[in-house]
Coordinates of C-alpha atoms and ligand atoms in Angstrom, one line a residue:
M1 CA -12.8 2.4 6.7
T2 CA -10.7 4.6 5.1
V3 CA -10.7 8.4 6.4
Q4 CA -10.2 11.8 4.7
F5 CA -11.1 15.3 6.1
D6 CA -11.8 18.0 3.3
R7 CA -10.4 20.6 7.4
I8 CA -8.1 19.2 9.8
T9 CA -7.2 22.2 12.2
L10 CA -4.3 21.4 14.2
I11 CA -4.1 24.1 17.4
G12 CA -1.2 23.4 19.1
I13 CA 2.0 22.0 16.8
G14 CA 4.6 20.1 19.2
L15 CA 5.7 17.5 19.4
I16 CA 2.2 15.8 18.9
G17 CA 0.8 18.1 17.1
S18 CA 4.0 18.3 14.4
S19 CA 4.1 15.0 14.2
L20 CA 0.2 14.4 13.5
A21 CA 0.8 17.2 11.1
H22 CA 3.2 15.2 9.1
D23 CA 1.4 12.1 8.7
I24 CA -1.4 14.3 8.2
K25 CA 0.0 15.3 4.9
R26 CA 1.3 11.4 4.1
L27 CA -1.1 9.4 4.6
G28 CA -3.2 12.4 2.6
L29 CA -5.4 12.4 5.3
A30 CA -6.9 16.3 5.1
K31 CA -7.6 18.1 1.7
E32 CA -5.7 21.4 4.4
V33 CA -4.1 21.2 7.7
I34 CA -4.1 24.6 9.3
V35 CA -1.5 25.0 11.9
A36 CA -2.9 26.7 15.2
T37 CA -0.4 28.0 17.7
R38 CA -0.4 30.9 20.8
S39 CA 3.1 31.7 19.9
A40 CA 4.7 34.0 17.3
E41 CA 7.7 32.5 16.7
T42 CA 6.3 28.5 17.0
L43 CA 4.0 29.4 14.0
K44 CA 6.5 30.6 11.7
R45 CA 9.1 27.9 12.6
A46 CA 6.2 25.5 12.1
E47 CA 5.8 27.5 9.0
E48 CA 9.6 26.7 7.8
L49 CA 9.1 23.3 8.5
K50 CA 5.9 23.1 5.8
L51 CA 4.0 21.8 8.8
G52 CA 0.2 22.9 7.0
D53 CA -0.4 24.8 4.3
H54 CA -2.7 27.8 6.4
Y55 CA -1.0 29.6 9.9
T56 CA -2.7 31.4 11.9
T57 CA -2.1 32.4 16.2
S58 CA -5.9 32.9 16.5
S59 CA -7.7 29.4 17.3
A60 CA -10.5 30.1 16.7
E61 CA -10.2 31.8 13.5
A62 CA -8.2 28.7 12.7
V63 CA -11.4 26.1 13.5
K64 CA -13.5 27.5 10.7
D65 CA -14.5 25.2 8.6
A66 CA -13.1 22.7 10.0
D67 CA -14.0 18.8 10.1
L68 CA -11.7 17.6 12.8
V69 CA -10.0 19.1 15.2
I70 CA -7.3 18.2 17.0
V71 CA -6.3 20.2 20.4
S72 CA -2.3 19.2 21.2
V73 CA -1.7 22.0 23.9
P74 CA -0.7 21.2 27.8
V75 CA -3.4 19.9 29.6
G76 CA -4.1 23.2 31.4
A77 CA -3.7 25.5 28.6
S78 CA -7.8 23.3 27.3
E79 CA -10.4 25.7 29.1
S80 CA -8.9 28.7 27.7
V81 CA -8.5 26.6 23.9
A82 CA -12.0 25.3 24.6
K83 CA -13.5 28.8 25.1
E84 CA -12.2 29.7 22.1
I85 CA -12.2 27.9 19.8
A86 CA -16.6 27.6 21.0
G87 CA -17.7 30.7 18.7
T88 CA -16.3 29.9 15.3
L89 CA -16.5 25.2 15.3
K90 CA -18.6 24.2 12.5
S91 CA -22.0 22.1 12.9
G92 CA -20.7 18.3 12.5
A93 CA -16.4 19.2 13.0
I94 CA -15.4 16.8 16.0
V95 CA -13.1 18.4 18.8
T96 CA -10.6 16.2 19.8
D97 CA -7.2 15.8 22.1
V98 CA -3.9 14.2 23.4
G99 CA -3.7 15.2 26.6
S100 CA -1.8 13.3 28.9
T101 CA -4.6 13.0 31.9
K102 CA -8.5 12.5 31.1
A103 CA -10.4 13.8 33.5
S104 CA -9.4 17.2 33.3
V105 CA -9.7 18.1 30.1
I106 CA -12.8 16.7 29.5
A107 CA -13.7 18.4 32.3
Q108 CA -12.5 21.4 31.3
M109 CA -12.9 21.1 27.7
Q110 CA -16.7 19.4 27.8
P111 CA -19.1 23.0 29.3
H112 CA -18.2 24.3 26.9
M113 CA -19.1 22.6 23.3
P114 CA -21.5 24.0 21.3
S115 CA -24.5 21.2 21.1
H116 CA -23.6 21.0 17.5
V117 CA -20.5 19.2 17.7
H118 CA -18.4 16.0 18.4
F119 CA -16.5 16.1 21.8
I120 CA -14.3 12.9 22.2
A121 CA -11.2 13.5 24.4
G122 CA -8.2 11.2 23.3
H123 CA -4.5 10.2 23.7
P124 CA -1.9 8.3 22.4
I125 CA 0.6 7.0 23.9
A126 CA 2.9 7.8 21.9
G127 CA 5.9 10.4 22.3
T128 CA 9.2 11.0 23.6
E129 CA 11.2 13.9 25.7
K130 CA 11.3 16.0 23.1
S131 CA 9.1 19.1 22.4
G132 CA 8.1 21.4 19.7
P133 CA 7.7 21.2 16.7
D134 CA 10.6 19.9 15.4
A135 CA 11.0 17.8 17.6
G136 CA 7.5 15.7 15.4
F137 CA 8.3 12.4 13.4
P138 CA 6.3 10.7 10.5
G139 CA 5.0 7.2 11.9
L140 CA 5.3 8.7 16.5
F141 CA 1.9 6.7 16.2
Q142 CA 2.5 4.0 14.3
G143 CA 2.1 0.1 16.4
R144 CA 1.6 2.2 19.2
W145 CA -2.5 2.4 21.8
C146 CA -4.3 4.9 21.6
I147 CA -7.0 5.3 23.5
L148 CA -10.3 7.2 23.2
T149 CA -13.1 8.7 26.6
P150 CA -16.4 8.8 24.7
L151 CA -19.4 10.6 26.5
E152 CA -22.5 9.2 27.4
G153 CA -24.4 9.9 24.1
T154 CA -21.6 10.0 22.0
D155 CA -22.6 9.8 18.9
P156 CA -21.2 6.2 17.2
T157 CA -20.7 7.4 13.9
A158 CA -18.1 10.4 15.3
L159 CA -16.3 8.0 17.3
K160 CA -16.3 5.5 14.8
T161 CA -14.4 7.8 12.5
L162 CA -12.0 9.1 14.0
R163 CA -11.0 5.9 16.1
S164 CA -10.3 4.6 11.9
F165 CA -8.2 8.5 12.3
W166 CA -6.0 6.9 14.6
E167 CA -5.8 3.3 12.6
A168 CA -5.1 5.4 9.7
L169 CA -2.7 6.7 12.1
G170 CA -1.6 3.0 12.6
S171 CA -2.5 3.7 15.8
R172 CA -4.8 0.3 17.8
V173 CA -7.9 2.2 19.8
D174 CA -8.8 1.3 22.6
E175 CA -11.5 2.6 24.7
M176 CA -11.6 3.3 28.2
D177 CA -13.8 6.2 30.2
A178 CA -11.8 8.9 31.9
Q179 CA -11.7 7.7 35.9
H180 CA -9.9 4.1 34.7
H181 CA -7.7 5.9 31.9
D182 CA -6.2 8.4 34.7
K183 CA -5.6 5.6 36.9
V184 CA -3.6 3.5 34.1
L185 CA -1.5 6.2 33.1
A186 CA -0.2 7.0 36.8
I187 CA 1.3 3.8 37.9
V188 CA 2.7 3.5 33.9
S189 CA 3.8 6.8 32.6
H190 CA 2.8 9.2 35.2
L191 CA 4.7 7.7 37.7
P192 CA 7.5 7.1 36.0
H193 CA 8.6 10.6 35.4
L194 CA 8.3 11.6 38.8
I195 CA 10.3 8.8 39.9
A196 CA 12.8 10.0 37.0
Y197 CA 12.2 14.0 37.4
N198 CA 12.8 12.8 41.2
I199 CA 15.8 10.9 41.4
V200 CA 17.9 13.4 38.5
G201 CA 17.1 15.4 41.2
T202 CA 18.6 13.6 44.6
A203 CA 22.1 12.7 42.1
D204 CA 22.4 16.3 41.3
D205 CA 21.9 17.4 45.0
L206 CA 24.5 14.9 46.6
E207 CA 27.5 16.3 48.6
T208 CA 29.6 14.0 48.3
V209 CA 29.7 12.9 44.2
T210 CA 30.0 15.1 41.7
E211 CA 28.6 16.6 38.5
S212 CA 31.2 15.6 36.4
E213 CA 31.4 12.3 38.1
V214 CA 27.4 11.4 37.9
I215 CA 27.9 11.6 33.9
K216 CA 30.8 10.3 33.9
Y217 CA 30.1 7.0 35.5
S218 CA 26.1 7.1 34.1
A219 CA 25.1 3.4 34.2
S220 CA 22.9 3.2 31.4
G221 CA 19.8 2.8 34.0
F222 CA 20.4 5.6 35.3
R223 CA 20.7 7.5 31.6
D224 CA 17.5 6.0 30.5
F225 CA 16.0 8.3 34.3
T226 CA 17.8 11.7 32.4
R227 CA 15.8 10.9 29.1
L228 CA 12.3 11.0 31.1
A229 CA 13.9 14.1 33.5
A230 CA 14.1 15.8 31.1
S231 CA 10.7 15.9 29.3
D232 CA 9.1 19.4 29.2
P233 CA 8.6 21.2 32.6
T234 CA 5.5 22.8 31.5
M235 CA 3.8 19.2 30.1
W236 CA 4.7 17.6 32.6
R237 CA 3.7 20.5 35.2
D238 CA 0.3 19.9 34.5
V239 CA 0.8 16.4 33.8
C240 CA 0.9 16.9 38.0
L241 CA -1.7 19.5 38.7
H242 CA -4.1 17.8 36.6
N243 CA -4.5 14.2 37.1
R244 CA -3.2 15.4 41.1
D245 CA -6.3 12.2 42.8
A246 CA -4.7 8.8 40.7
I247 CA -1.0 10.2 41.4
L248 CA -1.1 10.8 44.8
E249 CA -3.2 7.4 45.6
M250 CA 0.2 5.7 43.2
L251 CA 3.0 7.5 44.7
A252 CA 1.5 6.3 48.5
R253 CA 1.6 2.8 46.8
F254 CA 4.7 3.5 45.7
S255 CA 6.3 4.7 48.6
E256 CA 5.0 1.1 50.4
D257 CA 6.6 -0.6 48.4
L258 CA 9.8 1.0 48.5
A259 CA 9.8 0.7 51.9
Y260 CA 8.8 -2.8 52.0
L261 CA 12.5 -3.0 50.5
Q262 CA 14.2 -0.8 52.7
R263 CA 13.3 -2.8 55.3
A264 CA 14.4 -5.8 53.7
I265 CA 17.4 -4.5 52.6
R266 CA 18.0 -3.5 56.1
W267 CA 16.8 -7.2 57.8
G268 CA 19.2 -8.8 54.7
E269 CA 16.1 -9.7 53.6
G270 CA 17.2 -11.7 50.9
D271 CA 14.3 -14.3 50.0
K272 CA 11.7 -11.3 49.8
I273 CA 14.6 -8.6 47.4
F274 CA 14.9 -12.4 44.9
E275 CA 11.4 -12.9 44.9
L276 CA 10.0 -9.4 44.0
F277 CA 12.7 -9.0 41.6
T278 CA 12.1 -12.1 39.9
R279 CA 8.5 -11.3 39.9
T280 CA 9.6 -7.6 37.8
R281 CA 11.1 -9.8 35.5
A282 CA 8.2 -11.8 34.7
I283 CA 6.8 -8.7 33.5
R284 CA 9.7 -7.4 30.9
R285 CA 9.4 -10.7 29.8
S286 CA 5.8 -9.9 28.7
I287 CA 5.3 -6.6 27.4
V288 CA 8.9 -7.9 25.0
Q289 CA 5.6 -11.9 24.3
A290 CA 3.5 -8.6 24.1
G291 CA 5.8 -6.8 21.0
Q292 CA 5.4 -4.0 22.8
D293 CA 8.9 -2.8 24.2
V294 CA 9.5 -0.4 21.9
D295 CA 13.3 -0.1 21.8
A296 CA 13.8 -4.2 20.1
P297 CA 14.8 -3.4 16.3
D298 CA 12.6 -5.5 15.7
F299 CA 9.8 -3.1 16.5
G300 CA 8.5 -2.8 13.3
R301 CA 8.6 1.2 13.1
P302 CA 10.9 3.9 13.1
H303 CA 12.1 4.4 16.8
P304 CA 10.2 7.4 18.5
L305 CA 13.7 8.6 19.7
E306 CA 15.5 8.3 15.7
K307 CA 15.2 12.6 15.0
K308 CA 18.2 13.2 18.1
Ligands
NAI1 N1 5.3 14.1 24.8 C1 4.7 13.6 24.6 O1 5.9 12.5 24.7 C2 3.1 13.7 24.7 C3 2.4 14.3 24.9 N2 1.3 14.4 25.2 C4 -0.3 15.6 25.0 O2 -0.3 16.6 23.9 C5 -0.1 18.1 24.9 C6 0.9 18.1 24.0 O3 2.6 18.0 24.4 P1 3.9 18.1 23.7 O4 3.0 18.3 22.1 O5 4.8 16.9 23.7 O6 4.1 19.5 24.0 P2 4.6 20.7 22.9 O7 5.4 21.1 24.8 O8 6.2 19.5 22.0 O9 4.0 21.0 22.5 C7 2.6 22.4 23.1 C8 2.1 23.3 22.3 O10 1.4 23.9 22.4 C9 1.5 25.6 22.3 N3 0.4 26.2 23.6 C10 0.3 26.3 25.1 N4 0.0 26.6 24.9 C11 -0.9 26.7 23.9 C12 -2.6 27.4 23.4 N5 -3.1 28.6 24.6 N6 -3.1 27.7 23.0 C13 -2.2 27.4 21.5 N7 -1.5 26.9 21.7 C14 -0.8 26.2 23.0 C15 2.3 25.2 22.3 O11 3.8 26.6 21.9 C16 3.2 24.0 21.7 O12 3.4 24.2 20.3 C17 -0.6 17.7 25.6 O13 -1.4 17.9 26.5 C18 0.8 16.0 26.5 O14 0.2 15.4 28.0 C19 0.7 13.0 24.9 C20 1.2 12.2 24.7 C21 2.3 11.9 24.8
ENO2 O1 8.8 9.2 26.5 C1 8.1 8.7 26.7 O2 9.2 7.5 26.9 C2 7.0 8.4 27.2 O3 6.6 8.5 27.6 C3 5.7 9.4 26.3 C4 5.0 9.7 26.4 C5 4.6 10.6 27.3 C6 3.3 10.7 27.8 C7 2.0 10.5 27.3 O4 0.9 10.7 28.0 C8 2.2 9.3 26.7 C9 4.0 9.0 26.3

């Protein structure tokens, strides 16, 4: 099914909002794109980059007559956006989001949504450590998964339309309930970021190793962590606070497993260490085999970190 909307409104025009803007224009998915964001400075930059057709700092104004509204703000701002747009949404409009956590976003937005709109939360599993309107680029969502979290009673036609939108961007779409989404993402995305923030913080705190040595001798493994640890502080603070339970559960499991490894190292239990490392190597090989290794040169799309 090919989709074209008369009017798409993008609320929030950072990495994700601006990447959507590039692709909507490139692929002709809307006759008109309205860009709304809170800060006048960001809005001015979006206009300079020609990311839309109309620009406003009023989300309430921006959603008037929109068929599709995509909210791309830090998850902690979801409720204030929902309250702001509730009164001006057009009948039959689809309202969605891209937030990294889902149960909290649904809890913040759903109660404010009028019954004449279709609210379906979503999450593209695609991004980089960059933020702001200059960070976006066309093709970010190509070949990546997008998870939609329909609720009981979600209109199947609206769901199909939203699915077609993401498919038009080149994404593969899965449906999942919000609680399960939050558990899965806690381990595959939120924990890795926390580990990265923590290890880079630990290296920075060391008394016996200087900062210049950390920079000078950083091996590629450490450098990979510094990339994640450079991710937007507001966005990731909000993820931590809004997926609290799942993150705490995964952190507890992680700490137990780390203690096991620590003990094996202390007692010289090479077989235990070897068994774990063999098991984890197999996971990496399955990712590569499944074509999910986005760093591979043959992944077949612009590299997510292409825009330096
Ligand atoms: N960065 C990434 O790799 C990914 C991020 N996400 C999710 O996408 C959402 C947006 O993230 P990014 O685009 O990376 O962030 P960003 O920091 O690049 O952009 C956020 C935008 O939201 C605007 N904003 C903040 N509060 C607002 C409010 N109350 N009303 C209107 N606009 C407001 C900011 O001015 C900015 O334009 C977040 O919820 C994040 O969890 C999802 C997938 C990947
Ligand atoms: O930059 C990276 O490696 C990411 O992991 C990007 C990312 C960040 C947050 C998401 O919810 C989804 C993807």
